[in-house]
PDB file of C-alpha atoms in Angstrom:
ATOM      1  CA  UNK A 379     -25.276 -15.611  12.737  1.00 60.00           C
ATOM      2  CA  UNK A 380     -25.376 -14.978   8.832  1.00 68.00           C
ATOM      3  CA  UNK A 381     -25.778 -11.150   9.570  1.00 72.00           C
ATOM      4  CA  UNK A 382     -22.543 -11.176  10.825  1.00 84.00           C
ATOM      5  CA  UNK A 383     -21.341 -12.394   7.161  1.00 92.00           C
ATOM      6  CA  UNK A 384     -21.703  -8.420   6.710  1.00 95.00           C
ATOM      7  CA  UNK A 385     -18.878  -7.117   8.537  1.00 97.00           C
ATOM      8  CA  UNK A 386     -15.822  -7.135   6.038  1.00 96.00           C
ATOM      9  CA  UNK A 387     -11.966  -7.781   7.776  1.00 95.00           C
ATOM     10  CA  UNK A 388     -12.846  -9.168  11.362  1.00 96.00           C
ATOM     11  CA  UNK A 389     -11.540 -12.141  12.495  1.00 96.00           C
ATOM     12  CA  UNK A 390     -14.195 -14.348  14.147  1.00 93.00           C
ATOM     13  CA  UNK A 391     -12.007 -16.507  16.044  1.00 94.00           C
ATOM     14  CA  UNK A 392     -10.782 -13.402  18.561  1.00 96.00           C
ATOM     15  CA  UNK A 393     -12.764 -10.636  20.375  1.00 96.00           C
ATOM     16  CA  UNK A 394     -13.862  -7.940  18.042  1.00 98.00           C
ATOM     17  CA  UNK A 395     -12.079  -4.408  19.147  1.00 98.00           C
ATOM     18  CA  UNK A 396     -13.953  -2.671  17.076  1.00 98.00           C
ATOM     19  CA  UNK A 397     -16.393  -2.231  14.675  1.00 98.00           C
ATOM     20  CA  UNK A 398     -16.661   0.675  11.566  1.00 98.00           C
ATOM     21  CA  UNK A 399     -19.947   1.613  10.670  1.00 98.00           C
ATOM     22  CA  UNK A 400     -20.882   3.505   7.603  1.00 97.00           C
ATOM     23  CA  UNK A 401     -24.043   4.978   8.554  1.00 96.00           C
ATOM     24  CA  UNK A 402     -27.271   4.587   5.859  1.00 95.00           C
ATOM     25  CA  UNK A 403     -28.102   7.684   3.929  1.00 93.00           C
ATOM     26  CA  UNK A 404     -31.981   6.967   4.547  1.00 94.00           C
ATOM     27  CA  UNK A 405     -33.482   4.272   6.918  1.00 95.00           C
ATOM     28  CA  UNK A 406     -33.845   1.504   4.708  1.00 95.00           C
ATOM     29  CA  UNK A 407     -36.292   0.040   7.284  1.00 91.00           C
ATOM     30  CA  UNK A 408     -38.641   2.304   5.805  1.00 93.00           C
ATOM     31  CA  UNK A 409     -38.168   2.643   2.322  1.00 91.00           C
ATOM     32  CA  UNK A 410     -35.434  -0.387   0.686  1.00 91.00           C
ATOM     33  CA  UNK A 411     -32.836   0.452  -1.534  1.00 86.00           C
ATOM     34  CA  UNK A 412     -33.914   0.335  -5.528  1.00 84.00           C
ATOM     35  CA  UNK A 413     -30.535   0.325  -6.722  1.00 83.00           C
ATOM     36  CA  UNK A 414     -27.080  -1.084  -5.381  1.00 80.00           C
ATOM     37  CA  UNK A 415     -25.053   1.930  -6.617  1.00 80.00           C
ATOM     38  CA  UNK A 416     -22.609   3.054  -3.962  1.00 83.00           C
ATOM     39  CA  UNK A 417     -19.143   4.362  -3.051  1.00 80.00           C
ATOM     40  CA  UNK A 418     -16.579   2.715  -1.506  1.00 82.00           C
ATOM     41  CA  UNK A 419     -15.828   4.035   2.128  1.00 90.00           C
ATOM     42  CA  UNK A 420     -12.018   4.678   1.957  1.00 90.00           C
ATOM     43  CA  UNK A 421     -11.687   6.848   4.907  1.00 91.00           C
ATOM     44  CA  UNK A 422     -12.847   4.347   7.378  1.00 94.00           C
ATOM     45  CA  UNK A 423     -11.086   1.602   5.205  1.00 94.00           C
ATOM     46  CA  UNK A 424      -7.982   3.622   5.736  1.00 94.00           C
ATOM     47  CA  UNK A 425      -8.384   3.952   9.160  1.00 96.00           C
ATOM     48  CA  UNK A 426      -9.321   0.158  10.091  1.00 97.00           C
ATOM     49  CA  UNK A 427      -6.407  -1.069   8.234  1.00 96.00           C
ATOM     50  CA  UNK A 428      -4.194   1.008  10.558  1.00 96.00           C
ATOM     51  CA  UNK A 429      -5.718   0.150  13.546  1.00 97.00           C
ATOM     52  CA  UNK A 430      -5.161  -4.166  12.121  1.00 96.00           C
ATOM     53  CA  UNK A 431      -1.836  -4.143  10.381  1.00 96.00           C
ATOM     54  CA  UNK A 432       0.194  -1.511  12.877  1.00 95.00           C
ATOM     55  CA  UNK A 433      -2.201  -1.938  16.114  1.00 95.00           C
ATOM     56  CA  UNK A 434      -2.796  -5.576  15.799  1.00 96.00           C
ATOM     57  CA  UNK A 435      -6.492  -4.903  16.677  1.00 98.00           C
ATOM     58  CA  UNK A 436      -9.233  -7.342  15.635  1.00 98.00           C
ATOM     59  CA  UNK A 437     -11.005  -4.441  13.527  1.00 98.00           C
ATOM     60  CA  UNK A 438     -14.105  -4.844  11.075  1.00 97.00           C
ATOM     61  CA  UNK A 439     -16.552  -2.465   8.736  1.00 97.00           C
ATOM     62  CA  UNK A 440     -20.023  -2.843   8.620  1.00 97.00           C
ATOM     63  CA  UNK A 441     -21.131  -0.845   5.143  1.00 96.00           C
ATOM     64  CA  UNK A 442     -24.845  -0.135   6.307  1.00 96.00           C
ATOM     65  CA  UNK A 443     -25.621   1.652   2.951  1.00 95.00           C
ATOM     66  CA  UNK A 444     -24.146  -0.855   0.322  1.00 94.00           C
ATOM     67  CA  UNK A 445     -25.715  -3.252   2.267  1.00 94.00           C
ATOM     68  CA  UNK A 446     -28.577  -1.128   2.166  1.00 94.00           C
ATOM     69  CA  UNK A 447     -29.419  -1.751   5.794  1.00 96.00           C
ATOM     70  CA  UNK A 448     -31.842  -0.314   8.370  1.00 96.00           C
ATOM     71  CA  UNK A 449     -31.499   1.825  11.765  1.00 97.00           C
ATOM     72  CA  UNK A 450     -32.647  -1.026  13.059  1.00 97.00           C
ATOM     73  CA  UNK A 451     -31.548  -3.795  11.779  1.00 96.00           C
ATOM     74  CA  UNK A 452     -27.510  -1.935  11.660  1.00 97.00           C
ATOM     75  CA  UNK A 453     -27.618  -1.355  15.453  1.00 98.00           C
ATOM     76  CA  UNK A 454     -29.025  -5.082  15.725  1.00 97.00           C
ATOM     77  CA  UNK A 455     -25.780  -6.483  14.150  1.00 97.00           C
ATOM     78  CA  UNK A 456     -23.719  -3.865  16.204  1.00 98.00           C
ATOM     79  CA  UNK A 457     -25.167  -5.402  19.257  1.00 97.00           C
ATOM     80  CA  UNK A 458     -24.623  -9.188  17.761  1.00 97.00           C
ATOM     81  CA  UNK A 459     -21.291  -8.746  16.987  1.00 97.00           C
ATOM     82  CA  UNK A 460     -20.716  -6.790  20.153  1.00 97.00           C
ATOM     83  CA  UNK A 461     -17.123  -5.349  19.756  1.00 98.00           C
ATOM     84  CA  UNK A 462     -15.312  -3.090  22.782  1.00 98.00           C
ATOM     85  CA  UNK A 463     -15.935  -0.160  20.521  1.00 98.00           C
ATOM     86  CA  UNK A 464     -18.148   0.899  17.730  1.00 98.00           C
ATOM     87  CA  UNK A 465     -17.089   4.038  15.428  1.00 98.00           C
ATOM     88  CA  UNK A 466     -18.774   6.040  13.543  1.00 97.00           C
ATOM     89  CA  UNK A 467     -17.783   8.857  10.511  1.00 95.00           C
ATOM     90  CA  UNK A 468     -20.088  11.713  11.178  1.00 96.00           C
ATOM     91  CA  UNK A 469     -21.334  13.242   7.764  1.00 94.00           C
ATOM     92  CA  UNK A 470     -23.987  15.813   7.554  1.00 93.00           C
ATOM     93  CA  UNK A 471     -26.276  14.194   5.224  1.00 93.00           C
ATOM     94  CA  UNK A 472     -25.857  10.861   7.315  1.00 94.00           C
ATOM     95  CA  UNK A 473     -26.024  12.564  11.075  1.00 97.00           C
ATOM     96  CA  UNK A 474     -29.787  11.733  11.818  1.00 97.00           C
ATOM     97  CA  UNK A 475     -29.172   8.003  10.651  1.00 97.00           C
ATOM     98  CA  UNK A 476     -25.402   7.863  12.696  1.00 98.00           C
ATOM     99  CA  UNK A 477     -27.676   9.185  15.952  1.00 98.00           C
ATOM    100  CA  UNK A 478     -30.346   6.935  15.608  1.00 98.00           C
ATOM    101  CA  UNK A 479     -27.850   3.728  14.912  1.00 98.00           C
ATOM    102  CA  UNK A 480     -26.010   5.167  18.292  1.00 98.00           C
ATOM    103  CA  UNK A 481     -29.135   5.493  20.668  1.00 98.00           C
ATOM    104  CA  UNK A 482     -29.621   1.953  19.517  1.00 98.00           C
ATOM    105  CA  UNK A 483     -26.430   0.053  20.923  1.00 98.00           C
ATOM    106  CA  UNK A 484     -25.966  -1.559  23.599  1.00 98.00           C
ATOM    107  CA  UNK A 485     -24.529   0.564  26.962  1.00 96.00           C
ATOM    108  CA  UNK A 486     -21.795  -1.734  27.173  1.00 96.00           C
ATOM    109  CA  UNK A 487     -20.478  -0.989  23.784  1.00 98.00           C
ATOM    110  CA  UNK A 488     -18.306   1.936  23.644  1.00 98.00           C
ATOM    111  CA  UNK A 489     -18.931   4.823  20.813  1.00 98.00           C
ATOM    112  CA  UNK A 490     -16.162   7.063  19.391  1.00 98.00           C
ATOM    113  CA  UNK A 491     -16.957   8.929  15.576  1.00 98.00           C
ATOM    114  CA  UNK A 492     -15.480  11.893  13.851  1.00 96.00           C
ATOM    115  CA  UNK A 493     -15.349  13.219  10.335  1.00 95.00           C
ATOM    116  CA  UNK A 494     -16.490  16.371   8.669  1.00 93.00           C
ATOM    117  CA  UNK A 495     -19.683  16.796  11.086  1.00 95.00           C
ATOM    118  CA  UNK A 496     -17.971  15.956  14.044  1.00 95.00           C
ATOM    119  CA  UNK A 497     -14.833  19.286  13.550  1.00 94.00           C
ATOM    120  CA  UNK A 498     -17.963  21.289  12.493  1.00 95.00           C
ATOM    121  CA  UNK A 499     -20.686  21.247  15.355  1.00 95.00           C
ATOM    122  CA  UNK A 500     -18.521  19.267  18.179  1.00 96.00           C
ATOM    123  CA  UNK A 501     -20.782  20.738  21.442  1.00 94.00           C
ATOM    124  CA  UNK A 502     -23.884  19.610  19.468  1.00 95.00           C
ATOM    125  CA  UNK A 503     -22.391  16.302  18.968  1.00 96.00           C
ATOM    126  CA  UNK A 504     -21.092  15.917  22.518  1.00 95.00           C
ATOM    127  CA  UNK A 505     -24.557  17.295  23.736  1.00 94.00           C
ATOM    128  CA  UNK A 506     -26.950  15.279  21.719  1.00 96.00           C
ATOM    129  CA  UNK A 507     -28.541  13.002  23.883  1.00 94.00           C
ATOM    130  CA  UNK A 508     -28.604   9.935  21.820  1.00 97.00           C
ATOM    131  CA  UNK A 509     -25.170  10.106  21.770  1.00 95.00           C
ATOM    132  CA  UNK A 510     -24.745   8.718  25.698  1.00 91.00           C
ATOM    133  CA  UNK A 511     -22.140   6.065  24.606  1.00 93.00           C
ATOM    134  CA  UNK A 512     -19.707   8.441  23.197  1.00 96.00           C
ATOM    135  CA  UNK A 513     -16.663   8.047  24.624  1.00 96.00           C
ATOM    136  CA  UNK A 514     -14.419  10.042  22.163  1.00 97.00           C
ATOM    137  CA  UNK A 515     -14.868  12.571  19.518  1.00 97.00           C
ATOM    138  CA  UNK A 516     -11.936  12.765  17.144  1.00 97.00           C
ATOM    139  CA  UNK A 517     -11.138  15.637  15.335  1.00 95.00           C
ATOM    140  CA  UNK A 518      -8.962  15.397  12.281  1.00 90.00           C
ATOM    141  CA  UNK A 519      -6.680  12.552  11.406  1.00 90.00           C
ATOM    142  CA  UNK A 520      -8.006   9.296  13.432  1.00 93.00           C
ATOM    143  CA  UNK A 521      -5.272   6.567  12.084  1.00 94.00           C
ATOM    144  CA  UNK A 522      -3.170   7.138  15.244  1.00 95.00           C
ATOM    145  CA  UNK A 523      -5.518   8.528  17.695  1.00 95.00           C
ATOM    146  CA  UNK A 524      -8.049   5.989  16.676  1.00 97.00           C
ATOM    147  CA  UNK A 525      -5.424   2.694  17.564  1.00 96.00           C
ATOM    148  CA  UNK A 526      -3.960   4.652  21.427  1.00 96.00           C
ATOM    149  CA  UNK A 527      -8.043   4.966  22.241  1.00 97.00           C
ATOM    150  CA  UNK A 528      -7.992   1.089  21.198  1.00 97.00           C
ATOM    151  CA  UNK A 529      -5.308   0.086  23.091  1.00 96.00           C
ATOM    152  CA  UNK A 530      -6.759   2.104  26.342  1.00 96.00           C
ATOM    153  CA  UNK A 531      -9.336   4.528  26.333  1.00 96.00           C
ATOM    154  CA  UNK A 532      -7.791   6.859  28.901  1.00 94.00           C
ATOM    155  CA  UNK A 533      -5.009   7.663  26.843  1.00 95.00           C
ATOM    156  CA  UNK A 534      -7.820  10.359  26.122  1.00 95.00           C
ATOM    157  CA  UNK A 535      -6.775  12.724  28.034  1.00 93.00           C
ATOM    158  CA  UNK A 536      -3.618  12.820  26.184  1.00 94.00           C
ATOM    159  CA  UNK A 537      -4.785  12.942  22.794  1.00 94.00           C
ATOM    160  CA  UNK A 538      -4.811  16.505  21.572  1.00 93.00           C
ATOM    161  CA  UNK A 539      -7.745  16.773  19.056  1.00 94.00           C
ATOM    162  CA  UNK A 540      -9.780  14.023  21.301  1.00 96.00           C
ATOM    163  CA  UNK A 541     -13.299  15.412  23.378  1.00 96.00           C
ATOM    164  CA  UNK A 542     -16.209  13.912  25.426  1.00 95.00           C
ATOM    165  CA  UNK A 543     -18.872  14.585  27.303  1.00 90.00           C
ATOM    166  CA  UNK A 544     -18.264  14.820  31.051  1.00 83.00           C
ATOM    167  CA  UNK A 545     -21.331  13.117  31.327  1.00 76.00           C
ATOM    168  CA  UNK A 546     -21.167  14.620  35.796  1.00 77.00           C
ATOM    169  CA  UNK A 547     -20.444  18.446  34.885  1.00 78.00           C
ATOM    170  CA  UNK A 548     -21.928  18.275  31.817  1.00 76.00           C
ATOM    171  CA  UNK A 549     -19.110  19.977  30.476  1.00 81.00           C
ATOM    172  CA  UNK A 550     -16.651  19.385  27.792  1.00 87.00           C
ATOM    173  CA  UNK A 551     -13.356  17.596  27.986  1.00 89.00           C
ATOM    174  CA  UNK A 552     -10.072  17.400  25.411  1.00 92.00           C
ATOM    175  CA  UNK A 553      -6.980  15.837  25.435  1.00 90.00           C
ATOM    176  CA  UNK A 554      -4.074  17.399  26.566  1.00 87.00           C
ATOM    177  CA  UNK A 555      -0.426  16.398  25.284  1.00 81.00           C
ATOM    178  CA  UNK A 556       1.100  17.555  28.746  1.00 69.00           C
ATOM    179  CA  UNK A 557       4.971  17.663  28.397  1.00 63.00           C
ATOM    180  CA  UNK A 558       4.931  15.779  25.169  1.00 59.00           C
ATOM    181  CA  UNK A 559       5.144  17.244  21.606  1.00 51.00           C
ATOM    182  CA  UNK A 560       3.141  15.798  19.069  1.00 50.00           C
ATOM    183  CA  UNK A 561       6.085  13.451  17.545  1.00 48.00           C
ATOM    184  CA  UNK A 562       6.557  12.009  21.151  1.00 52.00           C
ATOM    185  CA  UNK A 563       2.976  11.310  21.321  1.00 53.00           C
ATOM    186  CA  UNK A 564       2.890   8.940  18.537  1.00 51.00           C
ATOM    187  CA  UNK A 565       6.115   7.516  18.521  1.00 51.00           C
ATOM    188  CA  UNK A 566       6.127   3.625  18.820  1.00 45.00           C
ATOM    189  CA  UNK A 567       8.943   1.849  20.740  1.00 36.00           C
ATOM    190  CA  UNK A 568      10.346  -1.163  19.991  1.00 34.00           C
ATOM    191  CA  UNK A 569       7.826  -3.208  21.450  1.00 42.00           C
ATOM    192  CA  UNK A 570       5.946  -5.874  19.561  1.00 42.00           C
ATOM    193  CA  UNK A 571       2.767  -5.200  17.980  1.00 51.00           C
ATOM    194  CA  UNK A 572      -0.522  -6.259  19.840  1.00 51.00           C
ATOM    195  CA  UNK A 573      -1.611  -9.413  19.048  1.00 47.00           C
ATOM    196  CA  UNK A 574      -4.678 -11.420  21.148  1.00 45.00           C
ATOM    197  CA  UNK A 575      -2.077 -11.913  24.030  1.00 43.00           C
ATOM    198  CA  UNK A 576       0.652  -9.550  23.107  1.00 43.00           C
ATOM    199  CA  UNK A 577       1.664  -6.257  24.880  1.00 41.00           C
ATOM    200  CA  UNK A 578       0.869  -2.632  22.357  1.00 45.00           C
ATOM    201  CA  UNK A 579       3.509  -1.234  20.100  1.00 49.00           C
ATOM    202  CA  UNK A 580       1.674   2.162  20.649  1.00 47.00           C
ATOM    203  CA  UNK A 581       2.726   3.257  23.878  1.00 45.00           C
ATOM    204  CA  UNK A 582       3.905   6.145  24.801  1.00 37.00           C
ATOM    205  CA  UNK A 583       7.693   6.274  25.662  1.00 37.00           C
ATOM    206  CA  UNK A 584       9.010   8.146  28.358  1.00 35.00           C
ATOM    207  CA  UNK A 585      10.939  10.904  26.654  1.00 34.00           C
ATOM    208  CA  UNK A 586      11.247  14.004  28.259  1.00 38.00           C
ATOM    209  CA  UNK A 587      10.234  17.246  26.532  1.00 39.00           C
ATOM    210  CA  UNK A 588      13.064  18.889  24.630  1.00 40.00           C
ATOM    211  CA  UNK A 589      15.123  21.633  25.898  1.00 42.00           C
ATOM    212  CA  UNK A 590      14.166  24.985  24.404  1.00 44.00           C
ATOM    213  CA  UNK A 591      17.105  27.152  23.193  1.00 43.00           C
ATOM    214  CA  UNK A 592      18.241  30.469  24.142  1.00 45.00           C
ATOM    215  CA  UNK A 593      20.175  32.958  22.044  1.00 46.00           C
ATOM    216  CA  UNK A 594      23.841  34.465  22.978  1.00 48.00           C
ATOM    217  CA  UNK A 595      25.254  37.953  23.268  1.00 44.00           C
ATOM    218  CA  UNK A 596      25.803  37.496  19.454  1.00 48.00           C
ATOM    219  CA  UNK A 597      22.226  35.851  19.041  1.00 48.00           C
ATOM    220  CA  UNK A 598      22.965  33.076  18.188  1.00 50.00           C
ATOM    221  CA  UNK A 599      20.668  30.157  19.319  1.00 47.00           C
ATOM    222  CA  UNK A 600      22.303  28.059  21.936  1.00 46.00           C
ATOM    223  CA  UNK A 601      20.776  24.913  23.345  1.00 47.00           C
ATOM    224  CA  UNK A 602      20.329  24.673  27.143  1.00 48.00           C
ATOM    225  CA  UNK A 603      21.433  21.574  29.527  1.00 44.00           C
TER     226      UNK A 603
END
C-alpha cells in the first residue's frame, strides 16, 4: 500500500520486527500541518539502527509528525504494516497523541515505549488504560534492552530497568538481573547475528557470577575459589 512508502529502513521482503513511531505533536486529523518544519528523531534513529545492524532485526520508523500524520491515520499504517512490535518514545508534550496512537493498534501487535515521560511517571504509564498492549516499559538506555525484548520478549524479566503491567494482579513488574552483573547481561557470544533464519547474537551466555573477594589478616583483598 503507498502508506507504507512512509516507514523509512524496513525491508519489505521479510516480516517487520518492529516498527518506531514518532508520535504527532497535535492530531493532524483535526487541524493539518501549515508548515513542514521539523526535527530529525535521532534517538529512535539511534536505537533502530542497533536493533538492524547488531540484532539483525527487520526494524523501521514511521515519523508521524514530519509526515504530519493523524491519530488515526498513524495507528492505521501501524496496523497495515503490522510488525511483532510497535515502540513508542514517550515525551510529555506528545503523551496524549502516543496514548491515543496505542489504544488504536491492533491486540496482536505488541507495544513497548520509553523516553523522558516514561522514567518520570512509570505507574501512570503502566496504569493508563489505553496502554493495554504494553508489554515493556524501558527506562534509560534502550539500544540493548530494546534488541534482547526483540529477540524474545521474556527476556523481560531479566532486564533490569524493564516494567509492565501485570495485567492479573494489577501490579507492577521489573526485570531482575538474577546472578548476572550488568556486563554479563549484555555480552554477545560468538554466535552469528540474526538474520530471517539465523539463530541471535544477543543471548545471554552462561557465565557464572564472579567470586567476591575477601580481605587477609593484613587486609589485603584476596579472591575466593
Amino acid at each position: 500500500m503507498p502508506e507504507l512508502s512512509l516507514i523509512a529502513g524496513a525491508d519489505p521482503t521479510r516480516t517487520l520486527d518492529a516498527l518506531f513511531v514518532n508520535a504527532p505533536l497535535r492530531d493532524y486529523d483535526e487541524r493539518p500541518r501549515t508548515n513542514d518544519y521539523t526535527l530529525p528523531v535521532l534517538g529512535t534513529a539511534y536505537i533502530a539502527t542497533y536493533a538492524k545492524e547488531v540484532g539483525g532485526f527487520n526494524v523501521g520508523v514511521l515519523d508521524a509528525e514530519a509526515h504530519g500524520l493523524g491519530i488515526t491515520e498513524t495507528a492505521r499504517i501501524v496496523n497495515t504494516a503490522q510488525p511483532r512490535w510497535a515502540a513508542m518514545n514517550l515525551l510529555a508534550p506528545t503523551y496524549e497523541m502516543s496514548a491515543r496512537i496505542a489504544a488504536g493498534l491492533d491486540p496482536d501487535i505488541a507495544l513497548m515505549a520509553g523516553g523522558h515521560h516514561a522514567k518520570a511517571m512509570p505507574d501512570r504509564v503502566l496504569a493508563d488504560p489505553r496502554m493495554t498492549n504494553l508489554r515493556a516499559l524501558v527506562l534509560g538506555e534502550g539500544e540493548l534492552r530494546v534488541a534482547a525484548l526483540l529477540e524474545d520478549e521474556q527476556r523481560r524479566r531479566e532486564l533490569p530497568g524493564v516494567l509492565w503491567r501485570d495485567r492479573l494482579l494489577g501490579t507492577r513488574a521489573a526485570g531482575i538481573p538474577v546472578g548476572r552483573t550488568s556486563a554479563q547481561i549484555w555480552a554477545r557470544t560468538s554466535t552469528p547475528c540474526r538474520t530471517s533464519t539465523g539463530p541471535s547474537c544477543l543471548r545471554i551466555p552462561t557465565v557464572p557470577h564472579p567470586p567476591r573477594p575477601t580481605a587477609d589478616s593484613r587486609g589485603a583483598a584476596v579472591p575466593t575459589s
